[in-house]
Coordinates of C-alpha atoms in Angstrom, one line a residue:
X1 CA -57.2 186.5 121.9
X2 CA -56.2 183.2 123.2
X3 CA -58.3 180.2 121.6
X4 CA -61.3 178.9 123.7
X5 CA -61.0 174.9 124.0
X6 CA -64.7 174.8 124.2
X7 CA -65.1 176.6 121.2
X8 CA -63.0 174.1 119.3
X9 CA -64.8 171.2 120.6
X10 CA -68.1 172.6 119.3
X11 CA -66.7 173.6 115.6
X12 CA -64.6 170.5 114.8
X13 CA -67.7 168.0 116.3
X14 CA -69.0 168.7 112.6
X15 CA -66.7 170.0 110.3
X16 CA -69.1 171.5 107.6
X17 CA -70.3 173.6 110.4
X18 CA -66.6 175.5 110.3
X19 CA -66.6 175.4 106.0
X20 CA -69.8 177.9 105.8
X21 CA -67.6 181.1 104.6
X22 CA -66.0 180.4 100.9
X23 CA -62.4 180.8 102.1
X24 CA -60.8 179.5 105.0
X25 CA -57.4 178.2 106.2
X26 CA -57.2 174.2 107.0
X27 CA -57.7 173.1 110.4
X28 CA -54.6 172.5 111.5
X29 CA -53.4 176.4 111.6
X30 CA -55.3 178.5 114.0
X31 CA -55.0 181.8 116.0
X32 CA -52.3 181.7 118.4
X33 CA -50.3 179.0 116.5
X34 CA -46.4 179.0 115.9
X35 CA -44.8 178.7 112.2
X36 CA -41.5 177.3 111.4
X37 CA -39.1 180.1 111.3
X38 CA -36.2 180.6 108.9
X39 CA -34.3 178.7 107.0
X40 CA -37.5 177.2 106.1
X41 CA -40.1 178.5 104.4
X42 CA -43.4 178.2 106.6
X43 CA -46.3 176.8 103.8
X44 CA -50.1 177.9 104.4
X45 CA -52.7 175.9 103.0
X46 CA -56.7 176.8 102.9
X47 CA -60.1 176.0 100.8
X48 CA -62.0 178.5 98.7
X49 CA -63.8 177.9 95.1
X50 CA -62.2 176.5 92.1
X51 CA -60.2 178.6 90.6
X52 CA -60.3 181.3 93.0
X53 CA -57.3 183.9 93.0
X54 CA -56.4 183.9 96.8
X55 CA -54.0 186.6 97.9
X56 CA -52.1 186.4 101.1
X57 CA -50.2 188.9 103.3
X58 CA -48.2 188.7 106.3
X59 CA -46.3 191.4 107.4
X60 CA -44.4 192.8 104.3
X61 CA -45.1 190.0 102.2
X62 CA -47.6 189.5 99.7
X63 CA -48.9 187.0 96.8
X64 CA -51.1 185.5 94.9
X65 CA -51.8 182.0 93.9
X66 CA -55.0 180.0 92.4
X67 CA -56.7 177.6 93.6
X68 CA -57.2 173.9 92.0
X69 CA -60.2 172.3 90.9
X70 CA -61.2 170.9 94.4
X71 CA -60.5 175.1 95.7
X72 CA -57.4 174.1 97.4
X73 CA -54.9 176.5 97.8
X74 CA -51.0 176.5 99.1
X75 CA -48.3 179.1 99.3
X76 CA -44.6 179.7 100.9
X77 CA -43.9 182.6 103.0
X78 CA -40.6 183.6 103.2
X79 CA -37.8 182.6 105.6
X80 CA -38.7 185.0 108.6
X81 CA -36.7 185.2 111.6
X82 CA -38.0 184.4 115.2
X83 CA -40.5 186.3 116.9
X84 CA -43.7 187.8 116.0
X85 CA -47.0 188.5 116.2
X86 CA -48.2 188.4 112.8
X87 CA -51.6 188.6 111.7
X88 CA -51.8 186.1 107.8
X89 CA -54.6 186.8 106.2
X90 CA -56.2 185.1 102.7
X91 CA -58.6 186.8 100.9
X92 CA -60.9 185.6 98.2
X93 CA -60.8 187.5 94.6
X94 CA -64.3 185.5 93.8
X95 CA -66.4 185.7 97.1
X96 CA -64.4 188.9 98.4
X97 CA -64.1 187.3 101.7
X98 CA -61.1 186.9 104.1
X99 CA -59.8 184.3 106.0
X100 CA -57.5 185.3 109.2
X101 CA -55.1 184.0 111.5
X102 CA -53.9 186.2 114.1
X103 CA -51.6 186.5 116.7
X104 CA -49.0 183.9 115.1
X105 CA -45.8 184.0 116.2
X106 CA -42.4 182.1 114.3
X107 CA -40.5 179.8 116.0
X108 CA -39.4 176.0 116.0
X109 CA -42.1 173.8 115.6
X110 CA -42.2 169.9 117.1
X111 CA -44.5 167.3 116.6
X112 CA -44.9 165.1 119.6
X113 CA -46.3 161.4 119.2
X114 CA -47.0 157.7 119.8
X115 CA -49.3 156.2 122.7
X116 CA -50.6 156.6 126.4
X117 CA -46.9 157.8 127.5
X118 CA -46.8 160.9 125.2
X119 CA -50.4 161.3 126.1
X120 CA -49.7 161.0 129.9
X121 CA -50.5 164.4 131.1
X122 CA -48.4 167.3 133.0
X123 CA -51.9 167.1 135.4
X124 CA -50.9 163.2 135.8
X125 CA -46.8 163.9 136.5
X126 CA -45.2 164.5 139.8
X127 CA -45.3 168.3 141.2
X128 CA -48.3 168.9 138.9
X129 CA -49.4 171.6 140.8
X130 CA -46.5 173.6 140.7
X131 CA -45.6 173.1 137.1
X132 CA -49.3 173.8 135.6
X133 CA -49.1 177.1 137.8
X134 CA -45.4 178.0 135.9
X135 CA -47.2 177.5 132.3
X136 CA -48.3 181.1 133.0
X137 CA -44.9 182.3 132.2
X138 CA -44.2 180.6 128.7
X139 CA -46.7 183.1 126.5
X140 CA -44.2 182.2 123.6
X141 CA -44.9 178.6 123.3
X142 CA -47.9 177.6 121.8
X143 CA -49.8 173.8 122.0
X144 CA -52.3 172.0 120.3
X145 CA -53.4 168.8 121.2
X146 CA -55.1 166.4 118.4
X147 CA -58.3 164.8 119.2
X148 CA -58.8 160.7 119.4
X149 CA -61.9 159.1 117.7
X150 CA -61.0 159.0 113.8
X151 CA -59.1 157.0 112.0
X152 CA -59.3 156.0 108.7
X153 CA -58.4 153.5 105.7
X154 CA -57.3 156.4 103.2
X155 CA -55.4 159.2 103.5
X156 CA -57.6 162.2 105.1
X157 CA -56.8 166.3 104.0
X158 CA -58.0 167.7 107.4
X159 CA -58.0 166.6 111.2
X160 CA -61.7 165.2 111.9
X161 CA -61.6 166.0 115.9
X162 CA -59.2 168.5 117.4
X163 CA -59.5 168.6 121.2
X164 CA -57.3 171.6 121.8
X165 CA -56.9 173.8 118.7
X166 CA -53.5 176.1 118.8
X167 CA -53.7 178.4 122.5
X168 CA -51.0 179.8 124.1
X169 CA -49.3 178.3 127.0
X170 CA -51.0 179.0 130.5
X171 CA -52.3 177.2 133.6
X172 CA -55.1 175.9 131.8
X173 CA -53.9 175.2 128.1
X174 CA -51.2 172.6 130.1
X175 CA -53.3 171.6 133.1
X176 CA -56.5 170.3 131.3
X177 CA -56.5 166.8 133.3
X178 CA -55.6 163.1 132.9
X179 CA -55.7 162.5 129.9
X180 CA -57.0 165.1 128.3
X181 CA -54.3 167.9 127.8
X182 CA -51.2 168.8 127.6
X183 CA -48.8 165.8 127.5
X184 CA -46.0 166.3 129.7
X185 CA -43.2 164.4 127.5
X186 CA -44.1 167.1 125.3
X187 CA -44.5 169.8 127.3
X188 CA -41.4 169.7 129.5
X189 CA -39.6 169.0 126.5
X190 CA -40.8 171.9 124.7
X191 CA -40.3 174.2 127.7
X192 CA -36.8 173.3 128.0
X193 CA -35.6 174.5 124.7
X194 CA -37.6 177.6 124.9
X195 CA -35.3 178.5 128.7
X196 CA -32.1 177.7 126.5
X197 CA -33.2 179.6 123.4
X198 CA -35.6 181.5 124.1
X199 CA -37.2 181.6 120.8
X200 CA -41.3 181.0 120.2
X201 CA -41.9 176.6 120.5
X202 CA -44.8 175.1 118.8
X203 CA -45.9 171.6 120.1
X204 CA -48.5 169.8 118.4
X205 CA -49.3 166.7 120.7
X206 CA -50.9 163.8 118.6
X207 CA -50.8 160.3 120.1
X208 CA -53.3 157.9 120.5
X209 CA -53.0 155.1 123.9
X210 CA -52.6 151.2 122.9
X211 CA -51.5 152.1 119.8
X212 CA -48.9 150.0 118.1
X213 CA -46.2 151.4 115.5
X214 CA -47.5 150.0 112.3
X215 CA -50.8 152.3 113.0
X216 CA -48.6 155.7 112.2
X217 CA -47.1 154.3 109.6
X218 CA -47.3 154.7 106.1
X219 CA -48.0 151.9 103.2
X220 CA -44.8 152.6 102.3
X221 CA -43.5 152.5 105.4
X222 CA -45.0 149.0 106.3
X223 CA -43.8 147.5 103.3
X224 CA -39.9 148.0 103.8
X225 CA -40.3 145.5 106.3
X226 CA -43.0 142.8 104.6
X227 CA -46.0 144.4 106.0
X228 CA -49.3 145.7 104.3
X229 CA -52.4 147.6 105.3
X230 CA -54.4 144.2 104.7
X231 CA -51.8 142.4 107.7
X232 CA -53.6 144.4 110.2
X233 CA -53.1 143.2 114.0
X234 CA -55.8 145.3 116.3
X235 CA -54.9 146.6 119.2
X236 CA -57.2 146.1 122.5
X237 CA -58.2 149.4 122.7
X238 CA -61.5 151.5 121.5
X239 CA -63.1 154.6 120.5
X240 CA -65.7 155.2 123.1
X241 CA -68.9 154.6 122.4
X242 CA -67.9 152.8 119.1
X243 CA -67.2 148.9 118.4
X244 CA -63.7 149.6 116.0
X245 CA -60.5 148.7 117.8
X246 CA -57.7 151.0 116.9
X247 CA -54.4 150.1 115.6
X248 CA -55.2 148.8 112.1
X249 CA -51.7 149.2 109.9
X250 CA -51.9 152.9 108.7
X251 CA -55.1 153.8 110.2
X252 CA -53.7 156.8 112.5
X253 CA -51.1 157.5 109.7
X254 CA -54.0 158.2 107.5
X255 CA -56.0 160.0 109.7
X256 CA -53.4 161.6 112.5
X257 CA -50.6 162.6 110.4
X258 CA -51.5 163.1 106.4
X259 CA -53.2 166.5 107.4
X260 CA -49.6 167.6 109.0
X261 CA -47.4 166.6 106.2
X262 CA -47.6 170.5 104.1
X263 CA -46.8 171.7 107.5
X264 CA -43.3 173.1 108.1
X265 CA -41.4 171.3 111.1
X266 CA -38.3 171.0 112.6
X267 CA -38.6 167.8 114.2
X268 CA -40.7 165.1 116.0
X269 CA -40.4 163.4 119.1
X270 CA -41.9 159.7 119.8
X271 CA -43.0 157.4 122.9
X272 CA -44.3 154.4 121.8
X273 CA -43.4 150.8 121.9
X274 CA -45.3 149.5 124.2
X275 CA -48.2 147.8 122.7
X276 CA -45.4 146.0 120.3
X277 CA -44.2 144.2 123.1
X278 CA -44.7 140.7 123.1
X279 CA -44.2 137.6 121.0
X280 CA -46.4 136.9 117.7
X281 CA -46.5 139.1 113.9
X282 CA -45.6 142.8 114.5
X283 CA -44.1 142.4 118.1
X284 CA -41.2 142.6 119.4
X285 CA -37.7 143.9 119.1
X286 CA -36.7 142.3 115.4
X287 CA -40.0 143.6 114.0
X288 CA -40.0 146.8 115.6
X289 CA -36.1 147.3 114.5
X290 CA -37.0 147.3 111.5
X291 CA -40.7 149.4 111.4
X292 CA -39.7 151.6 113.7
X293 CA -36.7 152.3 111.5
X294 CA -38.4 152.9 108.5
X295 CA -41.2 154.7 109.9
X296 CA -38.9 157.4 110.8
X297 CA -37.3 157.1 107.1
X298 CA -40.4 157.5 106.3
X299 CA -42.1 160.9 107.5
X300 CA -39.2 162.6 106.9
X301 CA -39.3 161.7 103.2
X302 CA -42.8 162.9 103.4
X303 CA -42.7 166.0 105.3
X304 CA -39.9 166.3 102.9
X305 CA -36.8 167.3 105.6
X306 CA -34.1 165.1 105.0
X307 CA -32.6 164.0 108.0
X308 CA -35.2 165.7 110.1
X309 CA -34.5 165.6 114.0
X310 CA -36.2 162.4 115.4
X311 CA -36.1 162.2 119.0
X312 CA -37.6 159.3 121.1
X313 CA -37.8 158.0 124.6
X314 CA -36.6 153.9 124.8
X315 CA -39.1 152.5 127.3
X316 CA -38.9 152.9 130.9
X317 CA -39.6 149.5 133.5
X318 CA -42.8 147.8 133.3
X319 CA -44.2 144.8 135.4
X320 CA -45.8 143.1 132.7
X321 CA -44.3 142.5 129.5
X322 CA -43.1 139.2 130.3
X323 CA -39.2 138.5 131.4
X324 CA -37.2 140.0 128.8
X325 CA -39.6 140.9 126.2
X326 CA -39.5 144.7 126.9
X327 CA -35.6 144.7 126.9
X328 CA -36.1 142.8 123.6
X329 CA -38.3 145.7 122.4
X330 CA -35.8 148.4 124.0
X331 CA -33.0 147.0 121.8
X332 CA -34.8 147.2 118.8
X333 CA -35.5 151.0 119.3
X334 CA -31.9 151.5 119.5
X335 CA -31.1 149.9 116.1
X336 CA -33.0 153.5 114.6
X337 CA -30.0 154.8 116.5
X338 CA -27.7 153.9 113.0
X339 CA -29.7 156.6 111.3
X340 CA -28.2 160.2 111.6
X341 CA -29.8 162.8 113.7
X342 CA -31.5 160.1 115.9
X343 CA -31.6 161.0 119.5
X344 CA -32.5 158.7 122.3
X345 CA -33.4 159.1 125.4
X346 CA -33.6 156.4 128.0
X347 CA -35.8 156.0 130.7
X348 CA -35.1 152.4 132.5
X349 CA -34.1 154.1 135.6
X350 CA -37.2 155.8 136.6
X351 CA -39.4 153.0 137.4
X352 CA -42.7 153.8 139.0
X353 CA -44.1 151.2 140.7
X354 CA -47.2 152.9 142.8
X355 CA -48.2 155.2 140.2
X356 CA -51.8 155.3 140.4
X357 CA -51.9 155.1 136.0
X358 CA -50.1 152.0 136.6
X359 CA -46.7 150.8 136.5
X360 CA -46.4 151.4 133.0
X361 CA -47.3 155.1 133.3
X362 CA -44.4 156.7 135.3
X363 CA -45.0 160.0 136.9
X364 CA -41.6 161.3 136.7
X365 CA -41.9 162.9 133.2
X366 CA -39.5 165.7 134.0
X367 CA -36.3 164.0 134.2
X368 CA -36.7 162.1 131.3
X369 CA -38.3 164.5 128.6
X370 CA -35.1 167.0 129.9
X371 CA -32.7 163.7 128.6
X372 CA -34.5 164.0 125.1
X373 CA -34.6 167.6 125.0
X374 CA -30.8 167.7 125.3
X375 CA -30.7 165.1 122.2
X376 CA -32.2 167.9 120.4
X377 CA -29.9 170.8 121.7
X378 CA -27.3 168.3 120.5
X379 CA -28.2 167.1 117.5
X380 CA -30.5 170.1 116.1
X381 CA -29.1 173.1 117.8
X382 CA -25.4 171.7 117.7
X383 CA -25.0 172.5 121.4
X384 CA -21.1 170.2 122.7
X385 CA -22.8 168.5 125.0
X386 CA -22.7 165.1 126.5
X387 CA -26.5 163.9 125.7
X388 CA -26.6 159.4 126.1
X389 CA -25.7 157.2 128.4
X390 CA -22.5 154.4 128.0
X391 CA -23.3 152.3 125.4
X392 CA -21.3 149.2 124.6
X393 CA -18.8 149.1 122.1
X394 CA -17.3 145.8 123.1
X395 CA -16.7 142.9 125.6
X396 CA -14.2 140.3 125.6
X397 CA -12.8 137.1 127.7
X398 CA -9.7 138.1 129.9
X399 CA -9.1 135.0 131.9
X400 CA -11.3 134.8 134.6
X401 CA -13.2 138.0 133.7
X402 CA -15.5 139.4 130.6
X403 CA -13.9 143.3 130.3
X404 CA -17.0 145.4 128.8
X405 CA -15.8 148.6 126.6
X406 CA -18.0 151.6 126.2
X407 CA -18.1 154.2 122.8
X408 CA -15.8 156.8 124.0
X409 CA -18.7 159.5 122.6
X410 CA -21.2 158.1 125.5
X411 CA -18.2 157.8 128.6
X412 CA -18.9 161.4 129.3
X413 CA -15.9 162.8 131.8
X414 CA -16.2 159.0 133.0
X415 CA -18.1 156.1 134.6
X416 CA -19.1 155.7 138.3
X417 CA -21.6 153.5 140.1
X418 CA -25.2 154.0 141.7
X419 CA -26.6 151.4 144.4
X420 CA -29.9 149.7 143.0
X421 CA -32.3 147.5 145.0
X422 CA -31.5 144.4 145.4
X423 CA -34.2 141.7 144.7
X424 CA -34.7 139.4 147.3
X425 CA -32.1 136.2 147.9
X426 CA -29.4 138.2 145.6
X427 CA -26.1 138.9 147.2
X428 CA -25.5 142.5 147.3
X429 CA -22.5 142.0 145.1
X430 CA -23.9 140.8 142.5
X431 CA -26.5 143.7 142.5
X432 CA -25.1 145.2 139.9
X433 CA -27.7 144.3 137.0
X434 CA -24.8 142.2 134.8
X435 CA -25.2 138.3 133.9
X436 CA -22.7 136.2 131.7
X437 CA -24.2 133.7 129.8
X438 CA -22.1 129.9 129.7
X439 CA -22.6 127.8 126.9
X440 CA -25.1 125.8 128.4
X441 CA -27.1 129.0 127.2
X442 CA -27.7 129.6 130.9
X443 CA -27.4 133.3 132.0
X444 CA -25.6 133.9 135.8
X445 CA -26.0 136.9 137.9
X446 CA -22.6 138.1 138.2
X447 CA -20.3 140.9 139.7
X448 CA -19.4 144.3 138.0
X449 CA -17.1 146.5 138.5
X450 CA -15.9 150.0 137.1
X451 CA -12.3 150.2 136.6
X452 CA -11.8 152.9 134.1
X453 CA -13.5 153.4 131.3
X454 CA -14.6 150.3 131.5
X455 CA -16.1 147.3 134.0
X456 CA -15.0 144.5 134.7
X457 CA -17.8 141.3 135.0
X458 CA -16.0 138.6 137.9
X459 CA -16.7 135.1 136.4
X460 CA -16.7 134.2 139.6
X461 CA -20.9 134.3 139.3
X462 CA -23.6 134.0 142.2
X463 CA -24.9 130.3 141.5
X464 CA -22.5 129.0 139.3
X465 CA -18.5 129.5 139.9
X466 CA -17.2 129.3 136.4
X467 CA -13.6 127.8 137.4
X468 CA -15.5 124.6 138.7
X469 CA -17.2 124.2 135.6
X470 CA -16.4 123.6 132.1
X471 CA -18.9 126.2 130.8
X472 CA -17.8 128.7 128.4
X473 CA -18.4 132.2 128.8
X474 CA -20.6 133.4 125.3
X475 CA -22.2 136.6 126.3
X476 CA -22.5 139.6 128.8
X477 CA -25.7 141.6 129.6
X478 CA -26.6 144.6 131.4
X479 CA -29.9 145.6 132.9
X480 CA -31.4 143.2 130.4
X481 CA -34.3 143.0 132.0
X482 CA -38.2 144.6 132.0
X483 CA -37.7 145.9 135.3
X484 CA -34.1 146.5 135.0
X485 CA -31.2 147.2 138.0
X486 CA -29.7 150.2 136.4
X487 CA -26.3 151.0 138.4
X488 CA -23.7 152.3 136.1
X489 CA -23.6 156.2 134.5
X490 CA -21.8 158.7 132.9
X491 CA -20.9 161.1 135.4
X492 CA -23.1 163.3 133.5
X493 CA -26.2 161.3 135.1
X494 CA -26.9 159.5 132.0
X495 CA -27.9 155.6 132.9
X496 CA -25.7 153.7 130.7
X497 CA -28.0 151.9 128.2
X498 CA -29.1 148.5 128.6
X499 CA -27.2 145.5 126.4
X500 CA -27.3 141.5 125.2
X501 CA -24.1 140.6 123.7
X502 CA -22.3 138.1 122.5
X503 CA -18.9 136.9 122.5
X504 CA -16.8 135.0 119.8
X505 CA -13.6 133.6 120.3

């Protein structure tokens, strides 16, 4: 029996109200849900009496184990292969009374976080119709979407709202509305994997809109990089109905992803970045290379996966964050990129300039959650796959030209050009989205061409010809910009990423 939303809203609006029977399972499992299948070992966790003996089955399996002085109780089931349904059930030696969770299947399970993009519903994305209507056929994947409206100071055990507790994939577990549920990042992501394996895909959407990074991070986390719960900087956002902004350091860690970390995963995926934009403590891209980092350091140490997938979108264009500041931001997600199994997946090409969410909420979900879903056939599943865009390597002077050089990893079967937009009163040569910067710090549009495996940026720029001046050329740039002209791919279709860099000598 699939699991009624409204049900959910009505048991978790006061959790004693779900605690009355002396054994139960925490609220993060739940009918319908997905376990991490083999190697790991999937952990179930529950509350009964001090002391209690609590036996659980599943299948073949059985055990018991006691539970501590506050009646918590934990246990590993074995490494089980993919598929399912199983029924798990705990029962109580003291009180005699059982505790079930049915129709479970084993599979991969994914975490999906961060703000209002990963939130951005498939009800809110382009074709929405079409795609909520195809949720029908994906009975294997299962979603749960965390509530908003608590967060906390100190650590929590359990989830204090859940707005869609564990159902199985239909029309109307994915196409709840704006806002509401599913989020499409996750769910296209998701969806992917499960056409290419074909195993059972739990998605657990938990993200929170205007939240900043240090929020879902740990103490420990914040203080690799100077930070403490005290240096809180609150986010413009609020809890309807309340007065308490959100975004306090740790205060979604706390309350949002503590209650997760017994849970076995295989990996998490991430859009955020957004509200750490800007100039000032805790924004932009230095401060965010460095918390972003060792937030994903982080949970993996506490979920206790070493080198647990981490996959994450780098921002897509905005109008609003001020010149360069969210290509500042971009390149300090990429410095998380040194860390192994790392996958990112860009969106700076997929600008949405009339999307009725605003500009910073692109509709067109699909192409970019199927970029970070190949990060994960690459990196997790070990699929040979071409799954990033160019990146730069290295640029150097040749005479009257800066020659840019690519990782040979990123080229794909080799570069080619795409026309952008021109902005207004730029030659359409110099549309290319590079600049060279002279040593009168001043950047110059400037032309860009693909010969190779590499391109070639004229010196010959669009204001400022560099033979007739004594400037210096000191750095290249590429779609360096919030609102970047993105012209230059893989012939995979992967936009090469954007760059700042500098030259010496």
């Amino acid at each position: 029996m699939e699991g009624s939303v409204v049900g959910v809203a009505l048991c978790f609006s006061s959790l004693f109200l779900c605690a009355s029977a002396s054994i139960r399972f925490s609220n993060v499992f739940g009918d319908n849900m997905v376990l991490q299948r083999e190697p790991q070992k999937a952990v179930v966790w529950g509350y009964s009496s001090p002391h209690d003996e609590v036996t659980v089955t599943c299948g073949n399996f059985r055990d018991s184990v006691m539970a501590d002085d506050q009646g918590e109780f934990s246990i590993a089931l074995p490494a089980t292969h993919p598929g399912g349904p199983y029924t798990i059930m705990a029962e109580s030696k003291n009180g005699g009374d059982k505790a079930m969770l049915e129709n479970v299947l084993f599979g991969d399970v994914f975490l999906c976080g961060g703000q209002s993009n990963m939130q951005f519903t498939v009800d809110s994305a382009f074709n929405a119709s079409m795609e909520i209507a195809a949720a029908d056929k994906y009975s294997d994947i299962r979603v749960m979407t965390v509530g908003e409206g608590t967060q906390s100071a100190t650590p929590l055990s359990e989830l204090k709202t859940i707005e869609q507790n564990w159902t199985v994939a239909n029309s109307t577990s994915i196409g709840g509305g704006n806002w509401t549920y599913f989020s499409a990042v996750c769910w296209f992501f998701g969806r992917d994997l499960y056409d290419t394996y074909h195993i059972p895909i739990g998605l657990i959407s938990n993200n929170w809109g205007g939240t900043p990074v240090q929020a879902w991070s740990s103490p420990d986390a914040l203080a690799k990089c100077n930070q403490t719960v005290e240096e809180d900087t609150l986010v413009d956002v609020e809890i309807p109905g309340t007065e308490v902004a959100v975004g306090a350091n740790s205060n979604l860690w706390n309350a949002m992803i503590v209650p997760f970390l017994n849970m076995r995963i295989i990996g998490a995926i991430w859009y955020q970045g957004e509200s750490n934009v800007g100039a000032g403590p805790q924004k932009g891209g230095a401060y965010y290379a460095c918390q972003f980092t060792a937030m994903i350091q982080d949970w993996r140490n506490k979920f206790h996966i070493e080198n647990m997938y981490f996959g994450f979108m780098q921002l897509a264009p905005w109008r609003g964050g001020g010149n360069t500041q969210i290509a500042e931001l971009r390149t300090g997600q990429e410095a998380s990129l040194k860390l192994p199994m790392v996958g990112m997946a860009s969106a700076v090409d997929y600008g949405d300039l009339t999307s009725p969410f605003g500009n910073i909420h692109p509709r067109p979900k699909q192409p970019v959650s199927l970029r970070l879903s190949a990060t994960a056939r690459a990196l997790l599943y070990g699929e040979k796959l071409v799954y990033q865009g160019p990146m730069i390597s290295s640029a150097h002077v040749n005479g009257n030209q800066v020659v840019v050089s690519f990782e040979p990893s990123t080229l794909g079967s080799g570069l080619e050009t795409k026309p952008a937009a021109c902005p207004q009163g730029l030659p359409p040569q110099f549309c290319m989205g590079f600049e060279l910067q002279t040593s009168d710090q001043m950047w110059h549009p400037a032309q860009g061409t693909v010969q190779g495996n590499t391109v070639v940026v004229s010196m010959s720029t669009a204001n400022a010809p560099f033979e007739s001046s004594t400037a210096s050329v000191i750095g290249v740039r590429y779609g360096y910009d919030d609102w970047p002209l993105c012209t230059i791919y893989n012939k995979e279709g992967y936009p090469a990423i954007p760059f700042s860099y500098s030259i010496h000598g």
